[in-house]
Amino acid sequence: LPAGLSQWFPALEVLDVSGTGLTEMGTELLSLPCLHTLLAKNNRLGGPGSLPKGLGQAPLARSLRVLNLSGNRFSEVPPALLQLRGLRSLSLGGNRLHGIPPDIQELQSLEFLYLGGNFITAIPPELGNLPSLRYLVLCDNKIQSIPPQLAQLHSLRSLSLHNNLLTYLPREILNLVHLDELSLRGNPLVVRFVRDLTYNPPSLQELAGRTIKTRNVPYTPSDLPESLVRYLSLASNCPNPKCGGVYFDSCVRQIKFVDFCGKYRLPLMHYLCSPECSSPFSSASQSSTSQSESDSEDEASVAAHRMQKVLLG
């Protein structure tokens, strides 16, 4: 960036340096207290020193609302960007990212996040802690699964996941009540599904924890070590409405196929507490399973009614 930029344009609000071959942005950037939009697409940023030191402490950290660094050479999300707490839009598409840092949750004002066209293989659960996020673009990556915590993105309206390696979706995706566009084309779930589902027997600790939870055995933090109290707080309820059981680490993964818009059958992943909850051989479990499937279909029909677009092809 040219020296003296802040002296020439002290009230500068929008700066576009896209396609200029930049390899670094200098300290002049830190002296622009009114800057709210910075566009630096299609450059050569990404090496050491690409961003000025002290970025998170500069006035810019409070004023900047839109940052677009797509089409550069970043191999990781620069930690300094996670200190720009006023950001509402962050674009890092077409870089060389292999992951998303858990500290992405620090950007509490974020409404638009574009990370398409990278090499991302996993999504951290912490991404679900962005209360204002409305548009999430993760297309053209190598993502194999979606954490159920994304269902906490209650403001989400558009979720782009096309051209990844997804074979199923978490059942919790149905809880995204404001979602009206879900893009899934170019994923294996369109043409094939997970069928090899395994179940590891519960440990003695888990069996004891299940007993405490299902029988409502009273306890206080002074009765148990802190680690066990924390463990007991992590119990997940079995989604089978006829069961009432819980699980911690050992559960049965089960695919449910549900209709969307009367046309698409999507595989949603359920986690049941034991094989008996999904076994078709006993009359009790069979009725429970049919009830669970019925509930899933009802949930799916409601979700399909909400969604305006489910893009598979």
Short mmCIF file of C-alpha atoms in Angstrom, two decimals, residues 7-191:
data_model
loop_
_atom_site.label_atom_id
_atom_site.label_comp_id
_atom_site.label_asym_id
_atom_site.label_seq_id
_atom_site.Cartn_x
_atom_site.Cartn_y
_atom_site.Cartn_z
CA GLN A 7 -2.59 11.36 5.41
CA TRP A 8 -4.08 11.74 1.95
CA PHE A 9 -7.40 10.07 2.74
CA PRO A 10 -7.96 10.20 6.51
CA ALA A 11 -11.72 9.61 6.11
CA LEU A 12 -11.39 6.73 3.65
CA GLU A 13 -14.26 4.23 4.07
CA VAL A 14 -13.85 1.82 1.14
CA LEU A 15 -10.53 0.53 -0.22
CA ASP A 16 -10.30 -1.82 -3.21
CA VAL A 17 -6.82 -3.10 -4.07
CA SER A 18 -7.96 -6.26 -5.85
CA GLY A 19 -5.89 -7.69 -8.67
CA THR A 20 -2.86 -5.49 -8.04
CA GLY A 21 -0.32 -8.24 -7.32
CA LEU A 22 0.02 -7.33 -3.64
CA THR A 23 2.17 -9.61 -1.51
CA GLU A 24 1.68 -7.65 1.71
CA MET A 25 -0.35 -4.81 3.17
CA GLY A 26 1.70 -2.31 5.15
CA THR A 27 1.17 -0.47 8.40
CA GLU A 28 -0.53 2.43 6.61
CA LEU A 29 -3.64 0.30 6.77
CA LEU A 30 -3.71 0.61 10.55
CA SER A 31 -4.16 4.40 10.39
CA LEU A 32 -7.49 4.38 8.57
CA PRO A 33 -10.01 4.75 11.42
CA CYS A 34 -13.05 5.09 9.14
CA LEU A 35 -12.38 2.15 6.82
CA HIS A 36 -15.34 -0.24 6.81
CA THR A 37 -14.78 -2.17 3.55
CA LEU A 38 -11.47 -3.67 2.40
CA LEU A 39 -11.33 -5.63 -0.86
CA ALA A 40 -8.02 -7.33 -1.68
CA LYS A 41 -9.12 -10.16 -3.98
CA ASN A 42 -6.90 -11.96 -6.49
CA ASN A 43 -3.52 -10.94 -5.17
CA ARG A 44 -0.54 -12.87 -3.83
CA LEU A 45 -1.19 -12.42 -0.14
CA GLY A 46 -0.60 -15.34 2.19
CA GLY A 47 3.05 -15.40 3.09
CA PRO A 48 4.66 -14.21 6.32
CA GLY A 49 4.05 -10.51 6.83
CA SER A 50 1.10 -10.34 4.44
CA LEU A 51 -0.94 -8.51 7.07
CA PRO A 52 0.45 -5.72 9.27
CA LYS A 53 1.31 -6.47 12.88
CA GLY A 54 -1.08 -5.03 15.41
CA LEU A 55 -4.08 -5.36 13.13
CA GLY A 56 -6.29 -6.59 15.95
CA GLN A 57 -5.45 -3.61 18.17
CA ALA A 58 -5.75 -0.89 15.53
CA PRO A 59 -8.83 1.37 15.10
CA LEU A 60 -9.47 -0.72 11.98
CA ALA A 61 -10.39 -3.68 14.20
CA ARG A 62 -13.47 -1.76 15.36
CA SER A 63 -14.44 -0.06 12.07
CA LEU A 64 -13.98 -2.84 9.50
CA ARG A 65 -17.25 -4.53 8.47
CA VAL A 66 -16.42 -6.19 5.12
CA LEU A 67 -13.16 -8.00 4.32
CA ASN A 68 -12.60 -9.91 1.07
CA LEU A 69 -9.32 -11.81 0.69
CA SER A 70 -10.54 -14.37 -1.85
CA GLY A 71 -8.19 -15.58 -4.57
CA ASN A 72 -4.99 -15.30 -2.55
CA ARG A 73 -2.53 -17.81 -1.08
CA PHE A 74 -3.48 -18.18 2.57
CA SER A 75 -2.95 -21.72 3.88
CA GLU A 76 -4.65 -20.87 7.19
CA VAL A 77 -7.00 -18.21 8.46
CA PRO A 78 -4.67 -15.50 9.81
CA PRO A 79 -5.12 -15.25 13.60
CA ALA A 80 -5.20 -11.45 13.31
CA LEU A 81 -8.46 -11.64 11.36
CA LEU A 82 -10.15 -13.32 14.30
CA GLN A 83 -9.60 -10.13 16.31
CA LEU A 84 -11.66 -8.03 13.88
CA ARG A 85 -14.72 -8.33 16.10
CA GLY A 86 -16.83 -5.89 14.06
CA LEU A 87 -16.66 -7.97 10.86
CA ARG A 88 -20.00 -8.77 9.27
CA SER A 89 -18.68 -10.27 6.02
CA LEU A 90 -15.52 -12.36 5.59
CA SER A 91 -14.49 -13.93 2.28
CA LEU A 92 -11.51 -16.26 1.98
CA GLY A 93 -12.61 -18.29 -1.01
CA GLY A 94 -10.13 -19.67 -3.51
CA ASN A 95 -7.20 -19.80 -1.12
CA ARG A 96 -5.28 -22.81 0.21
CA LEU A 97 -7.03 -23.30 3.54
CA HIS A 98 -7.01 -26.81 5.00
CA GLY A 99 -9.11 -26.06 8.05
CA ILE A 100 -11.22 -23.59 9.98
CA PRO A 101 -9.87 -22.46 13.37
CA PRO A 102 -12.19 -23.01 16.36
CA ASP A 103 -11.61 -19.35 17.28
CA ILE A 104 -13.81 -18.40 14.33
CA GLN A 105 -16.48 -18.21 17.03
CA GLU A 106 -14.92 -14.94 18.21
CA LEU A 107 -16.44 -13.15 15.20
CA GLN A 108 -19.81 -12.76 16.87
CA SER A 109 -21.08 -10.09 14.43
CA LEU A 110 -20.40 -12.20 11.33
CA GLU A 111 -23.37 -12.49 8.94
CA PHE A 112 -21.66 -13.76 5.76
CA LEU A 113 -18.81 -16.29 5.64
CA TYR A 114 -17.38 -17.46 2.30
CA LEU A 115 -14.79 -20.26 2.43
CA GLY A 116 -15.52 -21.98 -0.88
CA GLY A 117 -12.81 -23.30 -3.18
CA ASN A 118 -10.30 -24.38 -0.56
CA PHE A 119 -9.05 -27.75 0.79
CA ILE A 120 -11.06 -27.82 4.01
CA THR A 121 -11.72 -31.36 5.27
CA ALA A 122 -13.56 -30.72 8.55
CA ILE A 123 -15.82 -28.13 10.15
CA PRO A 124 -15.19 -27.29 13.82
CA PRO A 125 -18.26 -27.47 16.09
CA GLU A 126 -17.43 -23.92 17.22
CA LEU A 127 -18.67 -22.62 13.87
CA GLY A 128 -22.15 -23.15 15.30
CA ASN A 129 -21.51 -20.38 17.85
CA LEU A 130 -22.06 -17.49 15.42
CA PRO A 131 -25.50 -16.15 16.33
CA SER A 132 -25.78 -13.64 13.47
CA LEU A 133 -24.57 -15.85 10.61
CA ARG A 134 -27.06 -15.78 7.72
CA TYR A 135 -25.04 -17.03 4.73
CA LEU A 136 -22.45 -19.81 4.97
CA VAL A 137 -20.59 -20.92 1.83
CA LEU A 138 -18.41 -24.04 2.14
CA CYS A 139 -18.71 -25.34 -1.42
CA ASP A 140 -15.85 -26.86 -3.44
CA ASN A 141 -13.91 -28.27 -0.51
CA LYS A 142 -13.22 -31.80 0.80
CA ILE A 143 -15.69 -31.86 3.70
CA GLN A 144 -16.90 -35.36 4.66
CA SER A 145 -19.35 -34.60 7.48
CA ILE A 146 -21.29 -31.76 9.05
CA PRO A 147 -21.18 -31.34 12.84
CA PRO A 148 -24.65 -31.30 14.42
CA GLN A 149 -23.68 -28.07 16.19
CA LEU A 150 -24.38 -26.19 12.95
CA ALA A 151 -28.04 -26.52 13.94
CA GLN A 152 -27.31 -23.75 16.45
CA LEU A 153 -27.04 -21.24 13.59
CA HIS A 154 -30.60 -20.08 14.12
CA SER A 155 -30.22 -17.07 11.79
CA LEU A 156 -28.89 -19.14 8.85
CA ARG A 157 -30.81 -18.64 5.59
CA SER A 158 -28.46 -20.13 2.99
CA LEU A 159 -26.06 -23.06 3.33
CA SER A 160 -23.88 -23.94 0.33
CA LEU A 161 -22.23 -27.36 0.58
CA HIS A 162 -22.05 -28.41 -3.07
CA ASN A 163 -19.02 -30.23 -4.46
CA ASN A 164 -17.81 -31.80 -1.23
CA LEU A 165 -17.55 -35.42 -0.01
CA LEU A 166 -20.74 -35.63 2.06
CA THR A 167 -22.50 -38.98 2.29
CA TYR A 168 -25.12 -37.93 4.87
CA LEU A 169 -26.39 -34.94 6.84
CA PRO A 170 -26.94 -34.70 10.59
CA ARG A 171 -30.56 -35.04 11.64
CA GLU A 172 -30.21 -31.72 13.47
CA ILE A 173 -30.11 -29.89 10.14
CA LEU A 174 -33.91 -29.93 10.34
CA ASN A 175 -33.71 -27.48 13.24
CA LEU A 176 -32.46 -24.64 11.02
CA VAL A 177 -35.83 -22.93 11.08
CA HIS A 178 -34.90 -19.97 8.85
CA LEU A 179 -32.97 -21.95 6.23
CA ASP A 180 -34.53 -21.48 2.80
CA GLU A 181 -31.68 -22.60 0.53
CA LEU A 182 -29.57 -25.73 0.89
CA SER A 183 -27.13 -26.60 -1.90
CA LEU A 184 -25.92 -30.21 -1.95
CA ARG A 185 -25.19 -31.02 -5.60
CA GLY A 186 -21.94 -32.75 -6.41
CA ASN A 187 -21.79 -34.74 -3.16
CA PRO A 188 -21.75 -38.55 -2.88
CA LEU A 189 -25.00 -38.40 -0.90
CA VAL A 190 -26.77 -37.67 -4.17
CA VAL A 191 -25.76 -41.03 -5.66
#
